[in-house]
Amino acid sequence: MKSELIKQSINLFVEKGFSATSIQDIVDTIGVTKGSFYYHFKSKEALLMDIHSHYIDDLLKRQKTILDTEKSHKDKLIAIVELIIVDIEKQGAVGRVYFREIRHLKEENAAVIRQKRADFRNNIEVLLKEGIRANEFRRELQPKIITFAILGITNWSYQWFSVEGSLTVKELSAMYTDFILHGIQSPNASN
Amino acid sequence: MKSELIKQSINLFVEKGFSATSIQDIVDTIGVTKGSFYYHFKSKEALLMDIHSHYIDDLLKRQKTILDTEKSHKDKLIAIVELIIVDIEKQGAVGRVYFREIRHLKEENAAVIRQKRADFRNNIEVLLKEGIRANEFRRELQPKIITFAILGITNWSYQWFSVEGSLTVKELSAMYTDFILHGIQSPNASN
Amino acid sequence: MKSELIKQSINLFVEKGFSATSIQDIVDTIGVTKGSFYYHFKSKEALLMDIHSHYIDDLLKRQKTILDTEKSHKDKLIAIVELIIVDIEKQGAVGRVYFREIRHLKEENAAVIRQKRADFRNNIEVLLKEGIRANEFRRELQPKIITFAILGITNWSYQWFSVEGSLTVKELSAMYTDFILHGIQSPNASN
Amino acid sequence: MKSELIKQSINLFVEKGFSATSIQDIVDTIGVTKGSFYYHFKSKEALLMDIHSHYIDDLLKRQKTILDTEKSHKDKLIAIVELIIVDIEKQGAVGRVYFREIRHLKEENAAVIRQKRADFRNNIEVLLKEGIRANEFRRELQPKIITFAILGITNWSYQWFSVEGSLTVKELSAMYTDFILHGIQSPNASN
DNA sequence: GATGAATGAGTCTTCATTCAT
DNA sequence: GATGAATGAAGACTCATTCAT
């Protein structure tokens, strides 16, 4: 039931936003009472934190697996882009909450999430730096800025990509890795 | 005074979000009363619509100027990317409201804004198509998808870029046009 | 313009009630501003008092004319009933305001109107008394109570009678005087 | 507590009118908070609808009992008049709300109440028609119009009758049935 | 005579949260 | 685990009224 509450609240947060969604709205979708909600969550904000934590923890874990498993910098990067994009299909709604509603965490919790986000981002930045040093990626790139560009491309997809369209997430992911690699690879890198 | 209300409300919307910002919050910042707010705006949503309308109208107008003025497809694209990025400095806050709060427009108004957003996007898509036909951009690109990638890069900047940092918007803009052009230009295109 | 304000406000008061009608509603119907309203009326309540005063003063004046002019008690009564009923056509809206909104006068003004209403009623009561003494009307009637019955019949008409129907006010008035006279006349009275 | 809210709100509606009575006024009389009110009623209008529904449903039920129980048309009519008048004592306040505030129901609800009012009225009209056919009542009467006259007499009583006066509701009811029967009975009807 | 701008008190309503049962 | 009832603070919005121009 706790997970049911989470699931439905995510849908509502996507649709109406965190502030505009009331506890009543949430419990109504699964036909329980507000009292019940407060048995499972200390507060509305605690629910939001729960959503954020699970999402970023899961992302970090899978990113780590990729970094530990894939061989070349290029392959690692491809896998990470794919990780984010392909997730739209399974986790599109959570993702949208994650990107939009961090503002509504209390500072104490927001700091925790921001740190993990920074870790995720930093892992990509380090990857780019190493790829540059290894001559796989262009020397003149600023890793920090390019990391933001890559995240912009992938994260923005959560705003417009529709799983109901004819394009699959796999195809989108392929197009974006191609685009990104063209953008960063050294001319002499073997494609 | 109406413009003062708009200005302050934008700051608050960025900081706390539309829903979490009360009319009281807004009028307090400039020391007038709620009644005054409602003399100038029919509703809170009308204020938000006002912000959205002005922003996108301005953007479309400047985009049109670029398309009418710049010569090559490449130059047009560069100018449009610059338009969005350099704006962060002057209009960063409005932009953030614009990207995040469209949800809180009532359907009727949201439809108007969505259409204009689609126009803006479509102008870029057409530009890419023509650039491909002119052999300036790579043949295998899907204009629609690449348009979203470009907008992802530029729009996402509004979420992280800080005017207080050492990087200027001009520099950021240069890096991103470079990255994007590498990503889309034909190998045989004269750089 | 003052009379225009009165006319339109009466329509609105009938439709939505005094409290639910705002000054804004009133001035909107004739396209002027609120400031204008306050040039002509000291307050919203003053407008309502104006309506009440004119209505009852006019009614009393015409009642007096009848009492001074008509000969028999029966004819006087018939004329008074006709006075109220036939007015529906010309003054139906004012009448409805007059019957429903006295509550919203401030005590001081309400007292004035209540007194005039009592006068109007009392004139009928006296008429009945004299008719009874003159053996025109039944001895066992209680004048005060029968007065209320007569006013109930006539005043209630303002709630349901529609000038658009096929029945004319003249016809209605005839039916009601017939009904009332049957109710009160002595069996031996010459019809 | 819900019924306490209803009871007190009726008193306030009588005194100040529906629009001029605030939720705060209502809850203050029984010392609870506004939140509480909204736990029990969806809206202020819902409370008003509640009052209207109960009142007319009760009236219709008792009218039906009378029509099913009493024998002659005359007795039925007497009982119905009595039903309305005697009620002043127990339900005077509700009645006044019922007669005055239907305007503040939203159209959807008003239609329901209006239909039931029409049913109540129609039952009397049918009764008159049958009484005429049975030669109990005068042939020249228009049942629809006389129905309104009768209701005018009875309903208007709610506006002026005071239970504190020396006249009892039983006495008033007797006077009015006498007056009405004189108004409608055939000369040859056995009294 | 009329307007535009502002006020401040008040309106209905919503909501996160609590707690006894 | 869950409910029903209540709270109190806050929310968007309305309105009668005022006043300088």
mmCIF file of N, CA, C and O in Angstrom, chain C residues 3-43:
data_model
loop_
_atom_site.group_PDB
_atom_site.id
_atom_site.type_symbol
_atom_site.label_atom_id
_atom_site.label_comp_id
_atom_site.label_asym_id
_atom_site.label_seq_id
_atom_site.Cartn_x
_atom_site.Cartn_y
_atom_site.Cartn_z
ATOM 1 N N SER C 3 -31.136 57.397 -12.533
ATOM 2 C CA SER C 3 -32.302 56.524 -12.705
ATOM 3 C C SER C 3 -31.924 55.262 -13.485
ATOM 4 O O SER C 3 -32.493 54.192 -13.289
ATOM 5 N N GLU C 4 -30.920 55.416 -14.325
ATOM 6 C CA GLU C 4 -30.440 54.243 -15.073
ATOM 7 C C GLU C 4 -29.790 53.247 -14.095
ATOM 8 O O GLU C 4 -30.001 52.037 -14.173
ATOM 9 N N LEU C 5 -29.037 53.802 -13.169
ATOM 10 C CA LEU C 5 -28.402 52.956 -12.150
ATOM 11 C C LEU C 5 -29.470 52.220 -11.338
ATOM 12 O O LEU C 5 -29.347 51.031 -11.047
ATOM 13 N N ILE C 6 -30.519 52.959 -10.965
ATOM 14 C CA ILE C 6 -31.584 52.340 -10.188
ATOM 15 C C ILE C 6 -32.253 51.228 -10.979
ATOM 16 O O ILE C 6 -32.431 50.113 -10.486
ATOM 17 N N LYS C 7 -32.546 51.529 -12.210
ATOM 18 C CA LYS C 7 -33.251 50.550 -13.042
ATOM 19 C C LYS C 7 -32.449 49.250 -13.185
ATOM 20 O O LYS C 7 -32.975 48.150 -12.991
ATOM 21 N N GLN C 8 -31.179 49.410 -13.511
ATOM 22 C CA GLN C 8 -30.367 48.208 -13.723
ATOM 23 C C GLN C 8 -30.112 47.458 -12.424
ATOM 24 O O GLN C 8 -30.037 46.227 -12.407
ATOM 25 N N SER C 9 -29.962 48.215 -11.341
ATOM 26 C CA SER C 9 -29.686 47.534 -10.076
ATOM 27 C C SER C 9 -30.901 46.705 -9.658
ATOM 28 O O SER C 9 -30.764 45.612 -9.118
ATOM 29 N N ILE C 10 -32.097 47.240 -9.937
ATOM 30 C CA ILE C 10 -33.300 46.472 -9.605
ATOM 31 C C ILE C 10 -33.293 45.128 -10.332
ATOM 32 O O ILE C 10 -33.527 44.085 -9.729
ATOM 33 N N ASN C 11 -32.978 45.155 -11.604
ATOM 34 C CA ASN C 11 -32.930 43.894 -12.355
ATOM 35 C C ASN C 11 -31.931 42.915 -11.754
ATOM 36 O O ASN C 11 -32.213 41.722 -11.611
ATOM 37 N N LEU C 12 -30.773 43.449 -11.395
ATOM 38 C CA LEU C 12 -29.749 42.572 -10.823
ATOM 39 C C LEU C 12 -30.160 42.056 -9.452
ATOM 40 O O LEU C 12 -29.926 40.895 -9.121
ATOM 41 N N PHE C 13 -30.764 42.920 -8.654
ATOM 42 C CA PHE C 13 -31.193 42.482 -7.323
ATOM 43 C C PHE C 13 -32.235 41.369 -7.446
ATOM 44 O O PHE C 13 -32.255 40.427 -6.658
ATOM 45 N N VAL C 14 -33.112 41.488 -8.417
ATOM 46 C CA VAL C 14 -34.114 40.443 -8.620
ATOM 47 C C VAL C 14 -33.441 39.124 -8.985
ATOM 48 O O VAL C 14 -33.754 38.073 -8.449
ATOM 49 N N GLU C 15 -32.486 39.251 -9.871
ATOM 50 C CA GLU C 15 -31.845 38.057 -10.420
ATOM 51 C C GLU C 15 -30.947 37.344 -9.407
ATOM 52 O O GLU C 15 -31.025 36.139 -9.217
ATOM 53 N N LYS C 16 -30.102 38.148 -8.741
ATOM 54 C CA LYS C 16 -29.087 37.540 -7.880
ATOM 55 C C LYS C 16 -29.248 37.851 -6.408
ATOM 56 O O LYS C 16 -28.555 37.270 -5.570
ATOM 57 N N GLY C 17 -30.094 38.769 -6.081
ATOM 58 C CA GLY C 17 -30.207 39.181 -4.686
ATOM 59 C C GLY C 17 -29.299 40.363 -4.399
ATOM 60 O O GLY C 17 -28.298 40.564 -5.077
ATOM 61 N N PHE C 18 -29.670 41.127 -3.404
ATOM 62 C CA PHE C 18 -28.934 42.344 -3.062
ATOM 63 C C PHE C 18 -27.490 42.056 -2.679
ATOM 64 O O PHE C 18 -26.563 42.635 -3.219
ATOM 65 N N SER C 19 -27.299 41.141 -1.752
ATOM 66 C CA SER C 19 -25.942 40.857 -1.274
ATOM 67 C C SER C 19 -25.057 40.309 -2.386
ATOM 68 O O SER C 19 -23.875 40.611 -2.444
ATOM 69 N N ALA C 20 -25.638 39.495 -3.218
ATOM 70 C CA ALA C 20 -24.843 38.842 -4.250
ATOM 71 C C ALA C 20 -24.595 39.747 -5.452
ATOM 72 O O ALA C 20 -23.874 39.375 -6.373
ATOM 73 N N THR C 21 -25.179 40.920 -5.452
ATOM 74 C CA THR C 21 -24.931 41.862 -6.547
ATOM 75 C C THR C 21 -23.883 42.875 -6.102
ATOM 76 O O THR C 21 -24.038 43.506 -5.062
ATOM 77 N N SER C 22 -22.842 43.021 -6.869
ATOM 78 C CA SER C 22 -21.808 43.980 -6.488
ATOM 79 C C SER C 22 -22.008 45.300 -7.234
ATOM 80 O O SER C 22 -22.649 45.348 -8.280
ATOM 81 N N ILE C 23 -21.450 46.330 -6.674
ATOM 82 C CA ILE C 23 -21.489 47.625 -7.340
ATOM 83 C C ILE C 23 -20.901 47.468 -8.750
ATOM 84 O O ILE C 23 -21.400 48.033 -9.719
ATOM 85 N N GLN C 24 -19.858 46.686 -8.816
ATOM 86 C CA GLN C 24 -19.231 46.439 -10.113
ATOM 87 C C GLN C 24 -20.250 45.868 -11.100
ATOM 88 O O GLN C 24 -20.327 46.308 -12.242
ATOM 89 N N ASP C 25 -21.005 44.886 -10.654
ATOM 90 C CA ASP C 25 -22.052 44.304 -11.509
ATOM 91 C C ASP C 25 -22.970 45.405 -12.039
ATOM 92 O O ASP C 25 -23.316 45.435 -13.218
ATOM 93 N N ILE C 26 -23.362 46.284 -11.140
ATOM 94 C CA ILE C 26 -24.318 47.327 -11.510
ATOM 95 C C ILE C 26 -23.730 48.280 -12.545
ATOM 96 O O ILE C 26 -24.321 48.519 -13.593
ATOM 97 N N VAL C 27 -22.562 48.824 -12.235
ATOM 98 C CA VAL C 27 -21.998 49.815 -13.148
ATOM 99 C C VAL C 27 -21.594 49.191 -14.494
ATOM 100 O O VAL C 27 -21.628 49.853 -15.519
ATOM 101 N N ASP C 28 -21.248 47.918 -14.458
ATOM 102 C CA ASP C 28 -20.901 47.234 -15.717
ATOM 103 C C ASP C 28 -22.064 47.258 -16.711
ATOM 104 O O ASP C 28 -21.856 47.420 -17.905
ATOM 105 N N THR C 29 -23.275 47.101 -16.198
ATOM 106 C CA THR C 29 -24.412 47.023 -17.123
ATOM 107 C C THR C 29 -24.632 48.325 -17.895
ATOM 108 O O THR C 29 -25.239 48.313 -18.950
ATOM 109 N N ILE C 30 -24.153 49.456 -17.314
ATOM 110 C CA ILE C 30 -24.332 50.693 -18.080
ATOM 111 C C ILE C 30 -22.997 51.312 -18.457
ATOM 112 O O ILE C 30 -22.932 52.470 -18.903
ATOM 113 N N GLY C 31 -21.929 50.544 -18.242
ATOM 114 C CA GLY C 31 -20.635 50.970 -18.747
ATOM 115 C C GLY C 31 -20.043 52.210 -18.111
ATOM 116 O O GLY C 31 -19.368 52.986 -18.774
ATOM 117 N N VAL C 32 -20.282 52.395 -16.819
ATOM 118 C CA VAL C 32 -19.563 53.474 -16.135
ATOM 119 C C VAL C 32 -18.693 52.856 -15.034
ATOM 120 O O VAL C 32 -18.632 51.650 -14.893
ATOM 121 N N THR C 33 -18.031 53.688 -14.280
ATOM 122 C CA THR C 33 -17.128 53.159 -13.255
ATOM 123 C C THR C 33 -17.715 53.313 -11.855
ATOM 124 O O THR C 33 -18.648 54.089 -11.636
ATOM 125 N N LYS C 34 -17.113 52.604 -10.948
ATOM 126 C CA LYS C 34 -17.613 52.611 -9.585
ATOM 127 C C LYS C 34 -17.614 54.006 -8.981
ATOM 128 O O LYS C 34 -18.519 54.367 -8.231
ATOM 129 N N GLY C 35 -16.602 54.757 -9.301
ATOM 130 C CA GLY C 35 -16.525 56.128 -8.804
ATOM 131 C C GLY C 35 -17.814 56.876 -9.100
ATOM 132 O O GLY C 35 -18.344 57.583 -8.240
ATOM 133 N N SER C 36 -18.288 56.698 -10.295
ATOM 134 C CA SER C 36 -19.542 57.319 -10.724
ATOM 135 C C SER C 36 -20.705 56.958 -9.809
ATOM 136 O O SER C 36 -21.511 57.813 -9.437
ATOM 137 N N PHE C 37 -20.777 55.682 -9.489
ATOM 138 C CA PHE C 37 -21.851 55.237 -8.618
ATOM 139 C C PHE C 37 -21.851 56.037 -7.326
ATOM 140 O O PHE C 37 -22.900 56.497 -6.860
ATOM 141 N N TYR C 38 -20.671 56.214 -6.775
ATOM 142 C CA TYR C 38 -20.584 56.886 -5.480
ATOM 143 C C TYR C 38 -20.777 58.392 -5.579
ATOM 144 O O TYR C 38 -20.885 59.086 -4.566
ATOM 145 N N TYR C 39 -20.799 58.869 -6.787
ATOM 146 C CA TYR C 39 -21.170 60.272 -6.929
ATOM 147 C C TYR C 39 -22.679 60.419 -6.723
ATOM 148 O O TYR C 39 -23.145 61.387 -6.130
ATOM 149 N N HIS C 40 -23.398 59.397 -7.168
ATOM 150 C CA HIS C 40 -24.864 59.485 -7.102
ATOM 151 C C HIS C 40 -25.466 58.902 -5.833
ATOM 152 O O HIS C 40 -26.537 59.319 -5.401
ATOM 153 N N PHE C 41 -24.774 57.928 -5.250
ATOM 154 C CA PHE C 41 -25.310 57.315 -4.028
ATOM 155 C C PHE C 41 -24.243 57.281 -2.952
ATOM 156 O O PHE C 41 -23.086 56.963 -3.225
ATOM 157 N N LYS C 42 -24.669 57.567 -1.758
ATOM 158 C CA LYS C 42 -23.738 57.558 -0.643
ATOM 159 C C LYS C 42 -23.208 56.156 -0.386
ATOM 160 O O LYS C 42 -22.069 55.974 0.032
ATOM 161 N N SER C 43 -24.042 55.170 -0.596
ATOM 162 C CA SER C 43 -23.619 53.791 -0.354
ATOM 163 C C SER C 43 -24.565 52.839 -1.078
ATOM 164 O O SER C 43 -25.584 53.249 -1.643
#
